[in-house]
Coordinates of N, CA and C and ligand atoms in Angstrom, one line a residue:
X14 N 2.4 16.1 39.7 CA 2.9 15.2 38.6 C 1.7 14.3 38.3
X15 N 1.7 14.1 37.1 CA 0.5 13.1 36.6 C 1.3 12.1 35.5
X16 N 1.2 11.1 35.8 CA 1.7 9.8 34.4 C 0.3 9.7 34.1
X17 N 1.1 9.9 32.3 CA 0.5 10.1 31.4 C 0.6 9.0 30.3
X18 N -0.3 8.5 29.5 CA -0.2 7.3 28.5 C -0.3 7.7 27.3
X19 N 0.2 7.4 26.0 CA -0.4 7.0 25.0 C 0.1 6.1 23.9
X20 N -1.0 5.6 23.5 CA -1.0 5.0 22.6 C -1.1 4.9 21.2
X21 N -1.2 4.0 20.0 CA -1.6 4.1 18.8 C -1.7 2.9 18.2
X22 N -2.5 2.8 17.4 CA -3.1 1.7 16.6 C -2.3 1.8 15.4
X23 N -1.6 0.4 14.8 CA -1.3 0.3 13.6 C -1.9 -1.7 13.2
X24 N -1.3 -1.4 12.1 CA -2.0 -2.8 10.9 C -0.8 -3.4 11.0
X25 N -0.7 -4.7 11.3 CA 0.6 -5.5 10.9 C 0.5 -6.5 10.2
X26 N 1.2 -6.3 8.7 CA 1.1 -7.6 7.3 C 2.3 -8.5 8.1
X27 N 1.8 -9.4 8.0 CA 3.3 -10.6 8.4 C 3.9 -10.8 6.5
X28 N 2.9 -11.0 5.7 CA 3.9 -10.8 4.5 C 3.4 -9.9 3.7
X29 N 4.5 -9.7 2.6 CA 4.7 -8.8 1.4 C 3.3 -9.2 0.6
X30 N 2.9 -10.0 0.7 CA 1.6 -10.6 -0.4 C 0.3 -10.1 0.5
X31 N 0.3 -10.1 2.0 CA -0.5 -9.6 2.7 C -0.7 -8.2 2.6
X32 N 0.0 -7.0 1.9 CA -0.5 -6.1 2.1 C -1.7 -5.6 1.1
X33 N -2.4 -4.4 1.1 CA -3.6 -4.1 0.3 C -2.5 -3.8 -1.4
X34 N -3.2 -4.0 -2.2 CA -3.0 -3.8 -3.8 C -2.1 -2.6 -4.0
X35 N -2.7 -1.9 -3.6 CA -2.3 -0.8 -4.2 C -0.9 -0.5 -3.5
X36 N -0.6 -0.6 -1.8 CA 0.5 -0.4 -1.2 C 1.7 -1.8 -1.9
X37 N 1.2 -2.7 -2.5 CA 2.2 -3.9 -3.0 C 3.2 -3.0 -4.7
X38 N 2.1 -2.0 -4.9 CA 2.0 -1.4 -6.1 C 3.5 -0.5 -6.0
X39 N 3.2 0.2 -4.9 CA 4.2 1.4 -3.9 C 5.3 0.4 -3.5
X40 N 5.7 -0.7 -3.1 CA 6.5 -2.0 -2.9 C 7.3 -2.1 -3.8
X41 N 6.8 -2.3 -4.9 CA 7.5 -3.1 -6.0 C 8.3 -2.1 -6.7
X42 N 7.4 -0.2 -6.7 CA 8.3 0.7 -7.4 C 9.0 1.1 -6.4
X43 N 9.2 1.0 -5.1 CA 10.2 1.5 -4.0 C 11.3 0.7 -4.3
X44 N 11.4 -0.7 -4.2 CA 12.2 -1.6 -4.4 C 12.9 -1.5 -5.6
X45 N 12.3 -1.6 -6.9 CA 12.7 -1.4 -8.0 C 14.0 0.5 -7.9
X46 N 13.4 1.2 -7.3 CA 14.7 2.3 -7.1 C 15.3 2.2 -6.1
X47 N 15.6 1.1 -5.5 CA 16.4 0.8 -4.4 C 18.3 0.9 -5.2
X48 N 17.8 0.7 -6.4 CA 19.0 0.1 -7.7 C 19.8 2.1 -7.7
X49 N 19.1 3.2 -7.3 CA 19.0 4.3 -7.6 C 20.0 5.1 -6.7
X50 N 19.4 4.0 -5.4 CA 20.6 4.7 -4.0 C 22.1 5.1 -4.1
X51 N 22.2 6.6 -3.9 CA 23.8 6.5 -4.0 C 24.5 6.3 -2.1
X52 N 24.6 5.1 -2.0 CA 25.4 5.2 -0.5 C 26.8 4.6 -0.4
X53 N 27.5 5.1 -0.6 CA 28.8 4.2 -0.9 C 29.5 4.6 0.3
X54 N 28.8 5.1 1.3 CA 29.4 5.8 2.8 C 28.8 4.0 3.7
X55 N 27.6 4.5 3.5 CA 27.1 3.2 4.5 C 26.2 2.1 4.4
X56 N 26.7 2.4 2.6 CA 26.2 0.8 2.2 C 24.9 0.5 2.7
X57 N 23.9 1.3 3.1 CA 22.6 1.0 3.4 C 21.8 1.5 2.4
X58 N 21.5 1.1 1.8 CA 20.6 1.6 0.9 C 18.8 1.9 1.2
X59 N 18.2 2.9 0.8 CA 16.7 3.1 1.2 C 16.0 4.2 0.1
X60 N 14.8 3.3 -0.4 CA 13.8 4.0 -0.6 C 12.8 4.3 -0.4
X61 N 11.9 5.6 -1.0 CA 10.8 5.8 0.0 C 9.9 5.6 -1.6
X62 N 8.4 5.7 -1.8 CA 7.9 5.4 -2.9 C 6.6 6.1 -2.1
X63 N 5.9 7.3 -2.7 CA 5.0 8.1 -2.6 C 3.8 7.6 -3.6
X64 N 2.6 7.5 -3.1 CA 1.4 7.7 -3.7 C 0.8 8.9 -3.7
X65 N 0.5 9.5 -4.5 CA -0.2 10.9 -5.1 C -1.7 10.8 -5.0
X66 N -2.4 11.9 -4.4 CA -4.2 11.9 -4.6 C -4.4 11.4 -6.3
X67 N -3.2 12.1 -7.3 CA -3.9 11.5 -8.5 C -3.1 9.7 -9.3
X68 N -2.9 9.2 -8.3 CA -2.3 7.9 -8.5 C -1.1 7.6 -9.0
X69 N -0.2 9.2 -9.0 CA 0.9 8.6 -9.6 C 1.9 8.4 -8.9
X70 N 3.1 7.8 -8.8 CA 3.9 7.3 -7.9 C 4.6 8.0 -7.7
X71 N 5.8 8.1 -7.4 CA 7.5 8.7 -7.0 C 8.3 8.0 -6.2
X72 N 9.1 7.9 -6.7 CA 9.9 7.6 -5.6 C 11.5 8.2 -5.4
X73 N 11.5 8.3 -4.3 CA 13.1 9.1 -3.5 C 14.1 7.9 -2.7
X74 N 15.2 8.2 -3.3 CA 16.2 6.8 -2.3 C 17.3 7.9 -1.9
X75 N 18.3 7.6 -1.1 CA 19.1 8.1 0.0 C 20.3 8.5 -1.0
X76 N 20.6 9.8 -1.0 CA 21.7 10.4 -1.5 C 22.5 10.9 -0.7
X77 N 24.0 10.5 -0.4 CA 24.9 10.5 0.4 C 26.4 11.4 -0.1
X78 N 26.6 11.8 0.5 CA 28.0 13.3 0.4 C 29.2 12.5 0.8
X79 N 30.1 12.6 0.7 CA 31.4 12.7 1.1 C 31.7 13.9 2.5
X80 N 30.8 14.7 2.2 CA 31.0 15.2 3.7 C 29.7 15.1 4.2
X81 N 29.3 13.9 5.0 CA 28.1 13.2 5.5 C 26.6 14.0 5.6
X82 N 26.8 15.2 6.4 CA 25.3 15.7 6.4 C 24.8 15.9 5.9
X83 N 25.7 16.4 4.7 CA 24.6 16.8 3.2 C 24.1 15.7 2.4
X84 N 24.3 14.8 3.4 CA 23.5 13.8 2.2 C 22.0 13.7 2.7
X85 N 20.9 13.1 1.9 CA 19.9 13.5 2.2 C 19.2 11.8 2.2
X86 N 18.4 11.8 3.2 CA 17.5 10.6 3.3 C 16.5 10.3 2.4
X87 N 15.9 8.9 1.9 CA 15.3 8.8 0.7 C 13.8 9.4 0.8
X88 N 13.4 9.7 2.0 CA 11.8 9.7 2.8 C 11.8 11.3 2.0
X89 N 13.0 12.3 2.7 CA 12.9 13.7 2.6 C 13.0 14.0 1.3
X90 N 13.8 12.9 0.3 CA 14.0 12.9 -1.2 C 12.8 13.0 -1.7
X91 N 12.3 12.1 -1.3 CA 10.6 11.8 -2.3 C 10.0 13.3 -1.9
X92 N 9.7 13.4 -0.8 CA 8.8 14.6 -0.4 C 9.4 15.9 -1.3
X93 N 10.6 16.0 -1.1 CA 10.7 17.6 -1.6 C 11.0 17.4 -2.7
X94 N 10.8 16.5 -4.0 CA 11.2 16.4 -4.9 C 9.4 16.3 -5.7
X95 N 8.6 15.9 -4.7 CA 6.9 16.5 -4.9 C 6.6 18.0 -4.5
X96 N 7.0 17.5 -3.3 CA 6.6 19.3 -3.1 C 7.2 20.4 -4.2
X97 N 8.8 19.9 -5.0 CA 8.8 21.1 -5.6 C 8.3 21.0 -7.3
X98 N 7.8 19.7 -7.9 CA 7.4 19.0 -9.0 C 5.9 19.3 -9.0
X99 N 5.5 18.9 -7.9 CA 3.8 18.7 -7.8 C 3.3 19.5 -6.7
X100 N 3.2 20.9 -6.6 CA 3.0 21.5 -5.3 C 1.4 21.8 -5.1
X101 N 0.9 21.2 -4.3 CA -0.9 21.0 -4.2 C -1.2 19.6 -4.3
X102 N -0.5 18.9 -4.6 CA -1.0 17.6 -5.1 C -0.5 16.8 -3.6
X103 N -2.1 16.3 -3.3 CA -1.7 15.6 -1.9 C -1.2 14.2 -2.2
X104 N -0.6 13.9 -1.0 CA 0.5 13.1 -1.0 C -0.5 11.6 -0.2
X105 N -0.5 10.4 -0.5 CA -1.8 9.8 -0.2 C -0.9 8.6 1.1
X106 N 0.3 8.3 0.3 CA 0.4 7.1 1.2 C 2.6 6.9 0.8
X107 N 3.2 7.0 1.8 CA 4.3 6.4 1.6 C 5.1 5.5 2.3
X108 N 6.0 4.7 1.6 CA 6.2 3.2 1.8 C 8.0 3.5 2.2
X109 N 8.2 3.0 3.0 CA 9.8 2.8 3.0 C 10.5 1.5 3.0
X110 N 11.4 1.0 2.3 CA 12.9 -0.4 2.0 C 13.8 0.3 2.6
X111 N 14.7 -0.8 2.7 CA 15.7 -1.0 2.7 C 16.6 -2.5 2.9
X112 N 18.0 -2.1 2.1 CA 18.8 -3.3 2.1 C 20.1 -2.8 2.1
X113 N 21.1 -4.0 2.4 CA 22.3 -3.2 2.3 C 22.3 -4.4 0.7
X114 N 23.8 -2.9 1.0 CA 24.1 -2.8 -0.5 C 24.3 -4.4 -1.2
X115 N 23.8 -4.5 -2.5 CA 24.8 -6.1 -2.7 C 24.2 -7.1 -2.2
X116 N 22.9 -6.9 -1.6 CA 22.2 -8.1 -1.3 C 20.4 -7.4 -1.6
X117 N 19.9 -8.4 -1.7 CA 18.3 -8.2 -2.0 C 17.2 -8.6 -1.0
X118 N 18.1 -9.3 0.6 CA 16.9 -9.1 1.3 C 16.6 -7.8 1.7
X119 N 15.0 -6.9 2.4 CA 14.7 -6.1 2.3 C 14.8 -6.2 4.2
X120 N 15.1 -5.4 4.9 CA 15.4 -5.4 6.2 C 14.5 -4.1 7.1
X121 N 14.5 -4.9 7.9 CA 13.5 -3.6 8.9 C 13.9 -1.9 8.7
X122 N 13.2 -1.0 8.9 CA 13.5 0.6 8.5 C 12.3 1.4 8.8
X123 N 13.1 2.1 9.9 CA 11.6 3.0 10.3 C 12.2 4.4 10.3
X124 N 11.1 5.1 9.4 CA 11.7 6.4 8.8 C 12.5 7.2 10.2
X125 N 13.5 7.9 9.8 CA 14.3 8.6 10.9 C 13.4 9.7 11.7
X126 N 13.8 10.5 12.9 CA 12.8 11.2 13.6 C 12.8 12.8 12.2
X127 N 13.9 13.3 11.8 CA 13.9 13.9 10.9 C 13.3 13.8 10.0
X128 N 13.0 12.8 9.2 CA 12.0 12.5 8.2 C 10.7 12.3 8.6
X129 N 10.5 11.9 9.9 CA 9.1 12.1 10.4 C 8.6 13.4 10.4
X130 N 9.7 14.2 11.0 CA 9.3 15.9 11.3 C 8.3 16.2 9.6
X131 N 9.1 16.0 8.6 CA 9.0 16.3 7.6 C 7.8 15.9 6.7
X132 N 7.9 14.7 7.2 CA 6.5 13.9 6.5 C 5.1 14.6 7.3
X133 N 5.4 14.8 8.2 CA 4.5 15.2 9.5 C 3.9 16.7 9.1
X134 N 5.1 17.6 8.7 CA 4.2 19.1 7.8 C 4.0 18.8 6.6
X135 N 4.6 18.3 5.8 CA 3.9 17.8 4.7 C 2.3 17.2 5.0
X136 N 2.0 16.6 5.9 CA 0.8 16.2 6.4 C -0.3 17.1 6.6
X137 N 0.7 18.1 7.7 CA -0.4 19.1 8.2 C -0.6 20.0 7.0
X138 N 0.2 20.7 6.3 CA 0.2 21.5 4.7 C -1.0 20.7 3.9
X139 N -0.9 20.0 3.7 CA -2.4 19.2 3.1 C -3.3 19.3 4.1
X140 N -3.7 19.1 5.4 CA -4.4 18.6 5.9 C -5.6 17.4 5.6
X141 N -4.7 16.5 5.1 CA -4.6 15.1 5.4 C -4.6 14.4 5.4
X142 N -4.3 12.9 5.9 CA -3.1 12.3 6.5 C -2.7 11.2 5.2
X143 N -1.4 11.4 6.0 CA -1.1 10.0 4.9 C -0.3 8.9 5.5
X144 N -1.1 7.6 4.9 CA -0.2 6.2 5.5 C 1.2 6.2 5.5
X145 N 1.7 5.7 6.1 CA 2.9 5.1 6.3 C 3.1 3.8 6.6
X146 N 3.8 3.2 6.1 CA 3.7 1.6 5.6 C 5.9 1.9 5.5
X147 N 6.1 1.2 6.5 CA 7.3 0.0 6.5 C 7.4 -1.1 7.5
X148 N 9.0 -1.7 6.9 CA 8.9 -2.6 7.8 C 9.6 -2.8 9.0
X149 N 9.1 -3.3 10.0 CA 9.0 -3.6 11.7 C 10.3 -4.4 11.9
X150 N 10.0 -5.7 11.6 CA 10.3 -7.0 12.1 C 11.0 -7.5 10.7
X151 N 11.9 -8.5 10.8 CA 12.4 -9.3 9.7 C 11.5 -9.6 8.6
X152 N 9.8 -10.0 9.0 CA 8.9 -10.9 8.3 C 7.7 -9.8 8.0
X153 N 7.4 -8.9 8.7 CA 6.5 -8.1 8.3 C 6.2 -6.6 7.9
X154 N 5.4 -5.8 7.4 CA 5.2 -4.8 7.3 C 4.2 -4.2 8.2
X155 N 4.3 -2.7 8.7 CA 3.2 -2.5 9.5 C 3.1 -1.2 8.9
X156 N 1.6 -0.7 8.8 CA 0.9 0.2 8.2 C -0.1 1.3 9.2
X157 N 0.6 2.4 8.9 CA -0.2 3.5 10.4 C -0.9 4.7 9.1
X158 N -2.5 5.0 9.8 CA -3.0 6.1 9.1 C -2.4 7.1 8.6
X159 N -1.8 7.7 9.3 CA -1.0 9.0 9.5 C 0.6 9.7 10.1
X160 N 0.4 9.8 9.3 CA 2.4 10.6 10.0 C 2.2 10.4 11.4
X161 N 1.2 11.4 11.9 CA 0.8 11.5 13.4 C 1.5 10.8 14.5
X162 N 0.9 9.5 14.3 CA 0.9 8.4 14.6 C 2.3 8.3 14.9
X163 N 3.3 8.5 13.9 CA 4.7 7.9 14.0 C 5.3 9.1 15.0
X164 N 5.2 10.1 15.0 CA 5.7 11.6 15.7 C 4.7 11.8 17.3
X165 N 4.1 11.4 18.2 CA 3.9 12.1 19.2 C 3.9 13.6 19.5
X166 N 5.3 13.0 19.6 CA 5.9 14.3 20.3 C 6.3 15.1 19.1
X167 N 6.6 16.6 18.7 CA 7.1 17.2 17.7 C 7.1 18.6 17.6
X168 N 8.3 19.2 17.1 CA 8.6 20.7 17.2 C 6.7 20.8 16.3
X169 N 6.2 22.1 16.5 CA 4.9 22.6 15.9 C 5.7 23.9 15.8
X170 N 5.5 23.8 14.2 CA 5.2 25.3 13.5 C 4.6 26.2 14.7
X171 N 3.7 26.2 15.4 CA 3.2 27.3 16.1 C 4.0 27.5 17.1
X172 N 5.1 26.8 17.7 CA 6.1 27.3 18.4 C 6.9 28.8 17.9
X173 N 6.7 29.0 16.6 CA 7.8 30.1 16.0 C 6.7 31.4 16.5
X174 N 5.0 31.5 16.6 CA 4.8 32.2 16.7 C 5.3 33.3 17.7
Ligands
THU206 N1 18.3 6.8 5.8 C1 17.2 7.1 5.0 O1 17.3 7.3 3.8 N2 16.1 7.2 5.7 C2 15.9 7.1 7.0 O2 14.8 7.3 7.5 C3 17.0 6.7 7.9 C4 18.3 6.6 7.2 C5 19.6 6.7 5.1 C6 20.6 7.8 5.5 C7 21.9 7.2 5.2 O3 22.2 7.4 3.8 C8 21.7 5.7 5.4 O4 20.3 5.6 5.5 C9 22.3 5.2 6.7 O5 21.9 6.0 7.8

């Protein structure tokens, strides 16, 4: 038996004004489709807001079923709504919100392990990487190079071989 460590480096903005330009850019249009979310199951509302190699945005918020599974998270919205709109076009940097419903503060939200999976072949299908930027704590936002980063551990495509 051997204990084994690891770690990872990420960036922590304490505010919304602290982050880089361009991710405040990805901020403002995530938030702005927060208004988009259909959750009327659990009133949590979330979007994800994608930056494109060629600058242009998207964004995906949480669509929710009446019979729960089939509803889809805002992270997996954005992505497959690129992948199937913009297929080649790398994916540079994406941002996650959330609030509940009926109020406008923006609350901590760290993409689900499912949406990591996802963002994570999306990642590897480009090969390469893209930021992830949400927020941690009440007050700040933290920013990681790469899917990677967020996933450790994870099913690999080369398992099916
Ligand atoms: N949700 C997301 O949209 N993204 C995540 O990463 C986690 C959860 C949504 C799913 C559901 O509509 C609501 O948040 C509550 O779980």
């Amino acid at each position: 038996m051997r204990k084994m460590h690891h770690s990872i480096d990420y960036l922590a903005y304490d505010s919304e004004e602290s982050l880089p330009l361009e991710s405040r850019e990805l901020l403002n249009r995530a938030v702005l489709a927060l208004d988009n979310a259909y959750a009327p199951y659990s009133r949590f509302q979330v979007s994800a807001a994608v930056r494109l190699e060629n600058g242009h945005i998207h964004c995906g918020t949480n669509q929710e079923n009446a019979a729960y599974p089939s509803g889809m998270c805002a992270e997996r919205t954005a992505l497959y709504f690129v992948g199937s709109e913009y297929p080649g076009i790398k994916v540079k940097e994406i941002l996650v919100v959330a609030r509940k419903e009926g109020t406008s503060q923006l609350l901590p939200a760290c993409p689900c392990g499912g949406c990591r999976q996802v963002m994570q072949e999306t990642e590897d299908r480009q090969g390469e990487p893209i930021s992830v930027i949400f927020k941690l704590e009440s007050s700040g936002f933290i920013k990681l190079d790469s899917v990677a980063d967020t996933l450790p551990f994870r099913f690999d495509p080369a398992s099916l071989a």
